[in-house]
Amino acid sequence: MQIVVDLHIHSPFSRATSKDMSFKSLERGAIVKGLDVLGTGDFTHPKWREEIRASLVGEEGGLYKLRESGRVRYVVSGEVCTTFDYKGRSRRIHHIILLPSMEVAEQLCPILERRGSLEGDGRPNLSMTGAELVEVVSDLGEGCVVIPAHIWTPWFSLLGDRGGVDRIEECYDDQTPHIYALETGLSSDPPMNWRVSALDRFTLVSNSDSHSASPWRIGREANILEVPRLSYKDVVETIMHRKEGVTTIEVDPAYGKYHWTGHRNCNVSVPPDEAIRLRGICPVCGKRMTKGVAERVEELADRKEGVIPKGAQRFIRLLPLSEVIATVLGRDIFSGEVQKRYWDVVGKFSNELEVLTKAPEERLVEVCGKEVAEMVLMNREGRLVISPGYDGVYGRPEETGRGGRQAEGRPADEEERFLRRTKNLDDYINESR
Ligand SMILES: [Zn+2]
Ligand SMILES: [Zn+2]
C-alpha cells in the first residue's frame, strides 16, 4: 500500500511555533493535505508528552491515532540539537529521533535530560556528540532511529556551512553505520544530493519541519512510502532498508529560504559561481553573506551536475497549493483572499494532494477557474519558475506574465511572528467557509 508520511513537525512548546498546534488541528490539517502518517513532534517535551498521552492511543503495529476515531496515524518523533566541539570549533547539529512507542520515549528522556534541559524548548539543546546521541537511541532497541535533520541548512545541520561538518563521520564517528537516512531540507532536492557520492548509500527523506498545523505548512515536503502494512515497523524499515520504496515530495529547492547565497539586509542574492567570485562578501555592504545550500553543495560535490547515481530514488516536485493561489492572486499566502480561495478549492476535492497531483484538467478549471487551474498544471509538470530564496527569505514562484501585483518573498522571521499570532485552524475554516 501507498502512504504519505511527514515525520518532522513541531509542537507549541518549540520556539516560534503557532499556538494552533493541537492534535485536533494537526489531524484536521493532515486530512486536508492528504497525509496518512504524521510525526508527533517534540516527544522530549514533558508537556507535549502529556498531550500525546491524553489525545492519542496506541494501536497494534506501533502507530498512534486520535482517541476519538482518528483517521491519521502518528509516529513518536522529535528533534534535538547536539552541541559539541570538533577541530576547535563548536558544532551545533539537529537530529530527528523516531521511536516505536511512548514507553520508549519515557526511557529515553531521563537519559537526554542529563545533557540538557528538556523543558525550555520542544527542540532541546543537548551537550553531546552526534555519536553519543545515536548510541543512546539505538541502545533502546530495534526501530529506534536517528535521522540528521535538513542536512544542508547553514545553521544547525550536519553539512551546514556554520556549525556543521564536511563528512558524516565527523559527526557520527563509529556510530555512522547506524545512520540510514538523511533529511534533505527545503533548500536541496535529490539531484543536488546526488552530487556528493558519500551520500549514495542513504535513503533521502523529506519532511515539512512545520511550526504550524495549517495544511499550507504541514506536508509541504513529505514522503510517499510503499509499505506492506500500515505499521511503525514497516514505515521505519522502508526508510532504513528499502529506498526504492520511498518517493519524496519536494518543493523546488529554490523555494527554500537558504538556496542561494545572499545578504537579506542589502537585498543581495547570488548563485554559487558568483558567490565564489565575490569570496562570499556582500557587494553592497562588504559584510559576509549567508552561504546558501547551492554553494555549500558545490563545495562538497565530487560529481558534476546531472549525474544520476545507481539506485537513485524517485521524487516529485510540487509547491503547496497556497503558494500557487498566492502567485495567481498576487497576494501573500497568509492573506484572507488566498485562504478563502484555498478552502473553496480543497473543499471540492478529497484533499490538497489530490488537487495538486491527480485532479483532471476540466474539473480543475471548473472548480478553481482557468488561471489557478493552469498554474496547478504547470506546478504538476514542473514548469514553474522560482526566484531563489536566500538568507532566510523564501523563494517565490515568478509571475507568468498575467496582471496582478507580485507578492514579495517573505522573510522567515516575519512568518514566525505571523504564526505566533495565528488562531485556531478551525477558526480559519469557519471564517472562510
Ligand atoms: Zn531543525
Ligand atoms: Zn550586505
Short mmCIF file of C-alpha atoms and ligand atoms in Angstrom, two decimals:
data_model
loop_
_atom_site.label_atom_id
_atom_site.label_comp_id
_atom_site.label_asym_id
_atom_site.label_seq_id
_atom_site.Cartn_x
_atom_site.Cartn_y
_atom_site.Cartn_z
CA MET A 1 0.00 0.00 0.00
CA GLN A 2 0.99 3.60 -0.58
CA ILE A 3 1.05 6.10 2.28
CA VAL A 4 2.07 9.74 2.55
CA VAL A 5 4.20 10.48 5.58
CA ASP A 6 5.52 13.69 7.23
CA LEU A 7 7.73 12.79 10.19
CA HIS A 8 9.14 16.14 11.28
CA ILE A 9 6.87 18.77 12.79
CA HIS A 10 6.94 20.82 16.00
CA SER A 11 4.59 21.38 18.93
CA PRO A 12 3.54 24.66 20.56
CA PHE A 13 6.41 24.06 23.00
CA SER A 14 9.02 24.73 20.32
CA ARG A 15 10.20 28.25 19.66
CA ALA A 16 8.35 30.33 17.07
CA THR A 17 5.53 27.86 16.75
CA SER A 18 1.92 28.67 16.11
CA LYS A 19 -0.36 28.31 19.11
CA ASP A 20 -2.86 26.49 16.90
CA MET A 21 -0.93 23.26 17.34
CA SER A 22 -3.03 20.57 18.97
CA PHE A 23 -3.74 17.03 17.86
CA LYS A 24 -7.19 18.17 16.82
CA SER A 25 -5.82 20.82 14.48
CA LEU A 26 -2.98 18.59 13.28
CA GLU A 27 -5.48 15.86 12.44
CA ARG A 28 -7.58 18.38 10.54
CA GLY A 29 -4.57 19.82 8.70
CA ALA A 30 -3.21 16.39 7.79
CA ILE A 31 -6.57 15.26 6.38
CA VAL A 32 -6.96 18.42 4.32
CA LYS A 33 -3.42 17.99 2.99
CA GLY A 34 -3.80 14.29 2.29
CA LEU A 35 -1.30 12.82 4.78
CA ASP A 36 -1.68 9.33 6.23
CA VAL A 37 1.05 9.43 8.87
CA LEU A 38 2.40 12.38 10.85
CA GLY A 39 5.21 12.63 13.40
CA THR A 40 4.03 13.74 16.84
CA GLY A 41 6.98 16.15 17.07
CA ASP A 42 8.66 17.20 20.32
CA PHE A 43 8.30 13.97 22.32
CA THR A 44 11.14 15.25 24.52
CA HIS A 45 8.95 17.98 25.99
CA PRO A 46 7.14 16.80 29.18
CA LYS A 47 4.02 18.88 28.49
CA TRP A 48 3.72 17.69 24.88
CA ARG A 49 4.20 14.10 26.08
CA GLU A 50 1.26 14.65 28.41
CA GLU A 51 -0.69 15.96 25.43
CA ILE A 52 0.28 12.92 23.33
CA ARG A 53 -0.87 10.57 26.09
CA ALA A 54 -4.12 12.47 26.57
CA SER A 55 -5.02 12.75 22.88
CA LEU A 56 -3.62 9.62 21.22
CA VAL A 57 -3.96 5.89 21.73
CA GLY A 58 -1.51 3.28 20.54
CA GLU A 59 -2.77 0.62 18.22
CA GLU A 60 -1.37 -2.69 17.18
CA GLY A 61 1.64 -2.18 14.95
CA GLY A 62 3.10 0.70 16.99
CA LEU A 63 1.30 3.64 15.39
CA TYR A 64 -0.92 6.02 17.31
CA LYS A 65 -4.21 7.67 16.45
CA LEU A 66 -6.64 10.15 17.96
CA ARG A 67 -8.65 8.68 20.81
CA GLU A 68 -11.96 9.57 19.21
CA SER A 69 -11.76 7.65 15.91
CA GLY A 70 -8.83 9.33 14.20
CA ARG A 71 -8.04 8.86 10.53
CA VAL A 72 -4.40 9.90 10.69
CA ARG A 73 -1.70 7.72 12.23
CA TYR A 74 1.12 9.17 14.36
CA VAL A 75 4.73 8.16 14.89
CA VAL A 76 6.51 9.23 18.08
CA SER A 77 9.06 11.76 16.82
CA GLY A 78 11.12 14.71 17.98
CA GLU A 79 14.10 16.84 17.11
CA VAL A 80 17.12 17.64 19.27
CA CYS A 81 20.16 19.88 18.83
CA THR A 82 23.53 18.46 19.86
CA THR A 83 26.42 20.80 20.61
CA PHE A 84 30.00 19.54 20.64
CA ASP A 85 33.48 20.79 19.78
CA TYR A 86 35.28 19.37 16.80
CA LYS A 87 38.61 20.59 15.46
CA GLY A 88 38.47 23.69 17.65
CA ARG A 89 35.03 24.78 16.52
CA SER A 90 31.66 24.39 18.17
CA ARG A 91 29.24 22.29 16.08
CA ARG A 92 25.51 22.56 16.52
CA ILE A 93 23.57 19.91 14.66
CA HIS A 94 19.88 18.97 14.55
CA HIS A 95 18.71 15.36 14.51
CA ILE A 96 15.26 13.78 14.19
CA ILE A 97 14.53 10.85 16.50
CA LEU A 98 11.86 8.24 15.70
CA LEU A 99 10.69 5.82 18.40
CA PRO A 100 8.38 2.81 18.37
CA SER A 101 6.35 3.81 21.45
CA MET A 102 5.75 6.35 24.20
CA GLU A 103 7.16 3.82 26.68
CA VAL A 104 10.50 4.01 24.86
CA ALA A 105 10.22 7.81 24.85
CA GLU A 106 9.82 7.73 28.65
CA GLN A 107 13.01 5.65 28.87
CA LEU A 108 15.00 7.95 26.62
CA CYS A 109 14.02 11.32 28.12
CA PRO A 110 15.75 10.90 31.51
CA ILE A 111 18.95 9.90 29.65
CA LEU A 112 18.82 13.00 27.43
CA GLU A 113 17.90 15.19 30.42
CA ARG A 114 21.41 14.64 31.81
CA ARG A 115 22.78 16.51 28.79
CA GLY A 116 20.42 19.48 28.80
CA SER A 117 17.02 20.67 29.94
CA LEU A 118 14.07 19.21 28.05
CA GLU A 119 11.61 21.74 29.42
CA GLY A 120 12.67 25.03 27.86
CA ASP A 121 12.22 24.24 24.19
CA GLY A 122 10.40 21.48 22.32
CA ARG A 123 13.66 21.08 20.41
CA PRO A 124 16.12 20.82 23.31
CA ASN A 125 19.82 21.71 23.26
CA LEU A 126 21.98 18.83 24.45
CA SER A 127 25.70 18.83 25.16
CA MET A 128 26.75 15.63 23.48
CA THR A 129 28.21 14.43 20.20
CA GLY A 130 26.14 13.04 17.36
CA ALA A 131 27.74 9.65 18.01
CA GLU A 132 26.71 9.71 21.68
CA LEU A 133 23.13 10.54 20.68
CA VAL A 134 22.95 7.68 18.18
CA GLU A 135 24.42 5.30 20.74
CA VAL A 136 21.83 6.05 23.44
CA VAL A 137 18.96 5.96 20.94
CA SER A 138 19.94 2.73 19.21
CA ASP A 139 20.62 1.07 22.58
CA LEU A 140 16.89 1.33 23.26
CA GLY A 141 16.23 -1.42 20.76
CA GLU A 142 15.07 -2.14 17.27
CA GLY A 143 13.34 0.62 15.34
CA CYS A 144 14.82 3.47 17.42
CA VAL A 145 16.33 5.73 14.78
CA VAL A 146 18.26 8.97 14.38
CA ILE A 147 17.96 10.89 11.10
CA PRO A 148 20.11 14.01 10.60
CA ALA A 149 17.70 16.91 10.00
CA HIS A 150 17.72 19.31 7.00
CA ILE A 151 21.36 18.38 6.41
CA TRP A 152 22.37 21.40 4.28
CA THR A 153 20.91 24.45 6.00
CA PRO A 154 23.68 26.88 7.02
CA TRP A 155 22.82 26.74 10.72
CA PHE A 156 22.18 23.68 12.87
CA SER A 157 22.76 20.96 10.33
CA LEU A 158 25.08 18.07 9.62
CA LEU A 159 26.70 19.51 6.50
CA GLY A 160 25.77 23.16 7.11
CA ASP A 161 28.30 25.90 6.48
CA ARG A 162 28.07 27.36 10.00
CA GLY A 163 28.46 24.75 12.68
CA GLY A 164 28.20 21.61 10.56
CA VAL A 165 30.92 19.21 9.37
CA ASP A 166 32.23 18.18 5.93
CA ARG A 167 31.93 14.43 6.36
CA ILE A 168 29.17 12.45 8.05
CA GLU A 169 31.75 10.52 10.12
CA GLU A 170 32.94 13.76 11.71
CA CYS A 171 29.59 13.95 13.48
CA TYR A 172 28.61 10.31 13.99
CA ASP A 173 32.05 8.69 14.24
CA ASP A 174 31.85 4.93 14.91
CA GLN A 175 28.05 5.18 15.05
CA THR A 176 27.79 6.21 11.38
CA PRO A 177 26.66 2.69 10.33
CA HIS A 178 23.51 3.30 12.42
CA ILE A 179 22.55 6.24 10.20
CA TYR A 180 20.34 5.08 7.33
CA ALA A 181 18.57 8.16 6.10
CA LEU A 182 19.17 11.89 5.60
CA GLU A 183 16.57 14.65 5.57
CA THR A 184 17.36 16.89 2.60
CA GLY A 185 15.55 20.05 3.82
CA LEU A 186 13.59 22.51 1.71
CA SER A 187 16.58 24.17 0.05
CA SER A 188 18.00 20.99 -1.51
CA ASP A 189 16.47 18.25 -3.63
CA PRO A 190 17.68 14.74 -4.56
CA PRO A 191 19.67 15.81 -7.69
CA MET A 192 21.69 18.22 -5.52
CA ASN A 193 22.39 15.42 -3.04
CA TRP A 194 23.42 13.06 -5.86
CA ARG A 195 26.40 15.37 -6.47
CA VAL A 196 28.07 14.02 -3.31
CA SER A 197 28.92 10.33 -3.75
CA ALA A 198 29.38 9.84 0.02
CA LEU A 199 25.59 10.22 0.36
CA ASP A 200 24.72 7.43 -2.08
CA ARG A 201 24.06 4.72 0.48
CA PHE A 202 21.49 6.76 2.43
CA THR A 203 17.74 7.00 1.91
CA LEU A 204 16.79 10.61 1.23
CA VAL A 205 13.70 11.72 3.13
CA SER A 206 11.73 14.96 3.08
CA ASN A 207 9.53 16.42 5.78
CA SER A 208 7.87 19.74 6.42
CA ASP A 209 9.57 20.78 9.71
CA SER A 210 6.29 22.65 10.15
CA HIS A 211 5.73 25.06 13.00
CA SER A 212 2.00 25.22 12.33
CA ALA A 213 -0.86 22.77 11.90
CA SER A 214 -2.16 24.52 8.83
CA PRO A 215 -2.22 22.46 5.62
CA TRP A 216 -0.24 25.14 3.82
CA ARG A 217 2.68 24.19 6.06
CA ILE A 218 2.46 20.56 7.15
CA GLY A 219 3.27 18.14 4.34
CA ARG A 220 4.82 20.85 2.16
CA GLU A 221 7.59 18.26 1.84
CA ALA A 222 6.74 14.63 2.57
CA ASN A 223 7.43 11.01 1.61
CA ILE A 224 5.32 8.56 -0.34
CA LEU A 225 6.12 5.13 1.07
CA GLU A 226 5.29 1.79 -0.47
CA VAL A 227 4.74 -0.40 2.61
CA PRO A 228 3.46 -3.96 3.08
CA ARG A 229 1.30 -2.89 6.05
CA LEU A 230 0.45 0.27 7.95
CA SER A 231 2.71 -0.21 10.97
CA TYR A 232 5.61 1.55 12.67
CA LYS A 233 7.96 -1.27 11.75
CA ASP A 234 7.02 -1.08 8.08
CA VAL A 235 7.41 2.71 7.94
CA VAL A 236 10.81 2.65 9.62
CA GLU A 237 12.17 -0.39 7.81
CA THR A 238 11.17 1.03 4.45
CA ILE A 239 13.07 4.20 5.25
CA MET A 240 16.07 2.30 6.62
CA HIS A 241 16.42 -0.51 4.12
CA ARG A 242 14.23 -0.09 1.04
CA LYS A 243 14.89 3.28 -0.51
CA GLU A 244 13.33 2.10 -3.76
CA GLY A 245 10.05 2.20 -1.83
CA VAL A 246 10.49 5.88 -0.91
CA THR A 247 9.44 8.69 -3.25
CA THR A 248 9.90 12.19 -1.85
CA ILE A 249 7.63 15.16 -2.42
CA GLU A 250 9.93 18.14 -2.84
CA VAL A 251 9.34 21.82 -3.17
CA ASP A 252 11.59 23.35 -5.81
CA PRO A 253 14.86 23.78 -3.87
CA ALA A 254 14.89 27.43 -4.97
CA TYR A 255 11.76 27.90 -2.83
CA GLY A 256 13.79 27.09 0.31
CA LYS A 257 14.92 30.06 2.34
CA TYR A 258 18.63 29.23 2.09
CA HIS A 259 19.00 28.16 -1.53
CA TRP A 260 21.25 30.91 -2.87
CA THR A 261 23.98 32.80 -1.08
CA GLY A 262 22.96 36.30 -0.07
CA HIS A 263 22.53 39.15 2.37
CA ARG A 264 18.95 39.96 3.24
CA ASN A 265 19.54 43.47 4.62
CA CYS A 266 21.04 44.53 1.30
CA ASN A 267 18.61 42.60 -0.92
CA VAL A 268 21.56 40.77 -2.45
CA SER A 269 21.34 37.18 -3.66
CA VAL A 270 23.73 35.36 -5.97
CA PRO A 271 24.17 31.88 -7.49
CA PRO A 272 27.11 29.70 -6.36
CA ASP A 273 29.66 30.70 -9.05
CA GLU A 274 29.01 34.39 -8.43
CA ALA A 275 29.24 33.86 -4.64
CA ILE A 276 32.61 32.16 -5.08
CA ARG A 277 33.82 35.00 -7.32
CA LEU A 278 32.76 37.52 -4.63
CA ARG A 279 34.51 35.35 -2.00
CA GLY A 280 31.27 35.37 0.00
CA ILE A 281 31.40 39.13 0.60
CA CYS A 282 28.26 41.24 0.09
CA PRO A 283 28.94 43.67 -2.77
CA VAL A 284 26.75 46.33 -1.14
CA CYS A 285 27.92 46.46 2.49
CA GLY A 286 31.10 44.40 2.49
CA LYS A 287 29.91 42.01 5.20
CA ARG A 288 29.95 38.24 4.94
CA MET A 289 26.90 36.84 3.13
CA THR A 290 25.00 33.77 4.34
CA LYS A 291 26.23 30.86 2.28
CA GLY A 292 23.33 29.19 0.51
CA VAL A 293 22.78 25.46 0.19
CA ALA A 294 23.53 25.57 -3.56
CA GLU A 295 27.03 26.93 -2.88
CA ARG A 296 27.63 24.55 0.02
CA VAL A 297 26.68 21.56 -2.18
CA GLU A 298 29.08 22.88 -4.84
CA GLU A 299 31.86 22.90 -2.21
CA LEU A 300 31.35 19.29 -1.16
CA ALA A 301 30.39 17.89 -4.58
CA ASP A 302 32.59 15.28 -6.24
CA ARG A 303 30.26 14.83 -9.21
CA LYS A 304 29.10 17.12 -11.96
CA GLU A 305 25.51 18.29 -12.18
CA GLY A 306 23.19 15.86 -13.95
CA VAL A 307 24.82 12.59 -12.87
CA ILE A 308 22.19 10.11 -11.67
CA PRO A 309 23.78 7.55 -9.34
CA LYS A 310 22.77 3.90 -9.30
CA GLY A 311 19.77 3.32 -7.03
CA ALA A 312 18.71 6.97 -7.13
CA GLN A 313 15.28 7.49 -5.59
CA ARG A 314 12.22 8.87 -7.29
CA PHE A 315 10.84 12.25 -6.31
CA ILE A 316 8.12 14.63 -7.39
CA ARG A 317 8.40 18.39 -7.33
CA LEU A 318 5.40 20.31 -6.03
CA LEU A 319 4.77 23.68 -4.46
CA PRO A 320 1.90 23.89 -1.94
CA LEU A 321 -1.46 24.94 -3.37
CA SER A 322 -1.48 28.04 -1.16
CA GLU A 323 1.67 29.25 -2.96
CA VAL A 324 0.11 28.60 -6.35
CA ILE A 325 -3.02 30.56 -5.45
CA ALA A 326 -0.97 33.38 -3.86
CA THR A 327 1.03 33.72 -7.06
CA VAL A 328 -2.03 33.89 -9.27
CA LEU A 329 -3.74 36.42 -7.00
CA GLY A 330 -0.52 38.39 -6.44
CA ARG A 331 -1.13 38.27 -2.70
CA ASP A 332 0.67 36.96 0.35
CA ILE A 333 -0.10 33.34 1.20
CA PHE A 334 -1.45 34.38 4.60
CA SER A 335 -3.88 36.92 3.18
CA GLY A 336 -7.62 36.38 3.60
CA GLU A 337 -8.19 36.15 -0.16
CA VAL A 338 -5.67 33.36 -0.57
CA GLN A 339 -7.03 31.45 2.40
CA LYS A 340 -10.60 31.75 1.21
CA ARG A 341 -9.74 30.54 -2.26
CA TYR A 342 -7.71 27.68 -0.80
CA TRP A 343 -10.61 26.36 1.28
CA ASP A 344 -13.02 26.84 -1.62
CA VAL A 345 -10.88 24.68 -3.87
CA VAL A 346 -9.79 22.00 -1.40
CA GLY A 347 -13.35 21.60 -0.09
CA LYS A 348 -14.40 20.29 -3.51
CA PHE A 349 -11.79 17.50 -3.63
CA SER A 350 -10.73 14.83 -1.13
CA ASN A 351 -7.55 16.69 -0.21
CA GLU A 352 -4.85 19.09 -1.41
CA LEU A 353 -2.53 16.41 -2.79
CA GLU A 354 -5.36 15.19 -4.98
CA VAL A 355 -5.75 18.72 -6.39
CA LEU A 356 -2.01 19.03 -6.96
CA THR A 357 -1.24 15.60 -8.41
CA LYS A 358 -4.36 13.94 -9.79
CA ALA A 359 -7.38 16.16 -10.43
CA PRO A 360 -8.23 16.20 -14.16
CA GLU A 361 -7.85 19.48 -16.04
CA GLU A 362 -11.56 20.02 -16.83
CA ARG A 363 -12.51 19.54 -13.19
CA LEU A 364 -9.74 21.93 -12.07
CA VAL A 365 -10.92 24.64 -14.46
CA GLU A 366 -14.49 24.17 -13.28
CA VAL A 367 -13.58 24.44 -9.59
CA CYS A 368 -10.57 26.79 -9.49
CA GLY A 369 -11.03 28.95 -12.56
CA LYS A 370 -8.77 28.99 -15.58
CA GLU A 371 -5.79 30.82 -14.09
CA VAL A 372 -5.37 28.74 -10.94
CA ALA A 373 -6.03 25.54 -12.91
CA GLU A 374 -3.33 26.45 -15.40
CA MET A 375 -0.82 27.10 -12.64
CA VAL A 376 -1.72 23.86 -10.83
CA LEU A 377 -0.90 22.03 -14.05
CA MET A 378 2.36 23.94 -14.51
CA ASN A 379 3.25 23.01 -10.93
CA ARG A 380 2.45 19.35 -11.59
CA GLU A 381 4.56 19.32 -14.73
CA GLY A 382 7.48 21.11 -13.07
CA ARG A 383 7.16 24.18 -15.29
CA LEU A 384 7.01 26.83 -12.55
CA VAL A 385 9.97 29.17 -12.38
CA ILE A 386 11.04 30.08 -8.86
CA SER A 387 13.16 33.07 -7.95
CA PRO A 388 15.55 31.61 -5.39
CA GLY A 389 15.31 32.12 -1.64
CA TYR A 390 18.37 33.34 0.29
CA ASP A 391 19.48 34.36 3.81
CA GLY A 392 16.14 33.43 5.42
CA VAL A 393 13.87 34.78 2.66
CA TYR A 394 11.68 32.17 0.97
CA GLY A 395 11.90 31.82 -2.80
CA ARG A 396 8.75 32.58 -4.76
CA PRO A 397 7.18 31.44 -7.97
CA GLU A 398 7.62 34.01 -10.70
CA GLU A 399 4.53 35.52 -12.15
CA THR A 400 3.84 34.24 -15.61
CA GLY A 401 3.00 37.39 -17.48
CA ARG A 402 -0.54 37.94 -16.29
CA GLY A 403 -1.71 41.03 -14.44
CA GLY A 404 -1.74 41.35 -10.67
CA ARG A 405 0.66 42.56 -8.08
CA GLN A 406 3.60 40.34 -7.27
CA ALA A 407 3.81 39.40 -3.61
CA GLU A 408 7.26 39.81 -2.11
CA GLY A 409 9.26 36.90 -0.74
CA ARG A 410 8.54 36.59 2.94
CA PRO A 411 11.42 36.65 5.39
CA ALA A 412 11.13 33.63 7.63
CA ASP A 413 11.17 35.53 10.91
CA GLU A 414 8.23 37.64 9.76
CA GLU A 415 6.42 34.43 9.04
CA GLU A 416 7.25 33.19 12.51
CA ARG A 417 5.76 36.35 14.01
CA PHE A 418 2.65 35.72 11.95
CA LEU A 419 2.41 32.11 13.02
CA ARG A 420 2.61 33.09 16.68
CA ARG A 421 -0.44 35.28 16.18
CA THR A 422 -2.49 32.74 14.28
CA LYS A 423 -5.68 31.49 15.73
CA ASN A 424 -7.06 28.04 15.81
CA LEU A 425 -7.14 26.37 12.43
CA ASP A 426 -10.83 25.69 12.89
CA ASP A 427 -11.45 29.44 13.08
CA TYR A 428 -9.89 29.81 9.67
CA ILE A 429 -12.02 27.08 8.27
CA ASN A 430 -15.16 28.56 9.81
CA GLU A 431 -14.32 32.10 8.78
CA SER A 432 -13.50 31.25 5.23
CA ARG A 433 -16.41 28.96 4.51
ZN ZN B 1 15.94 21.66 12.83
ZN ZN B 2 25.13 43.42 2.60
#
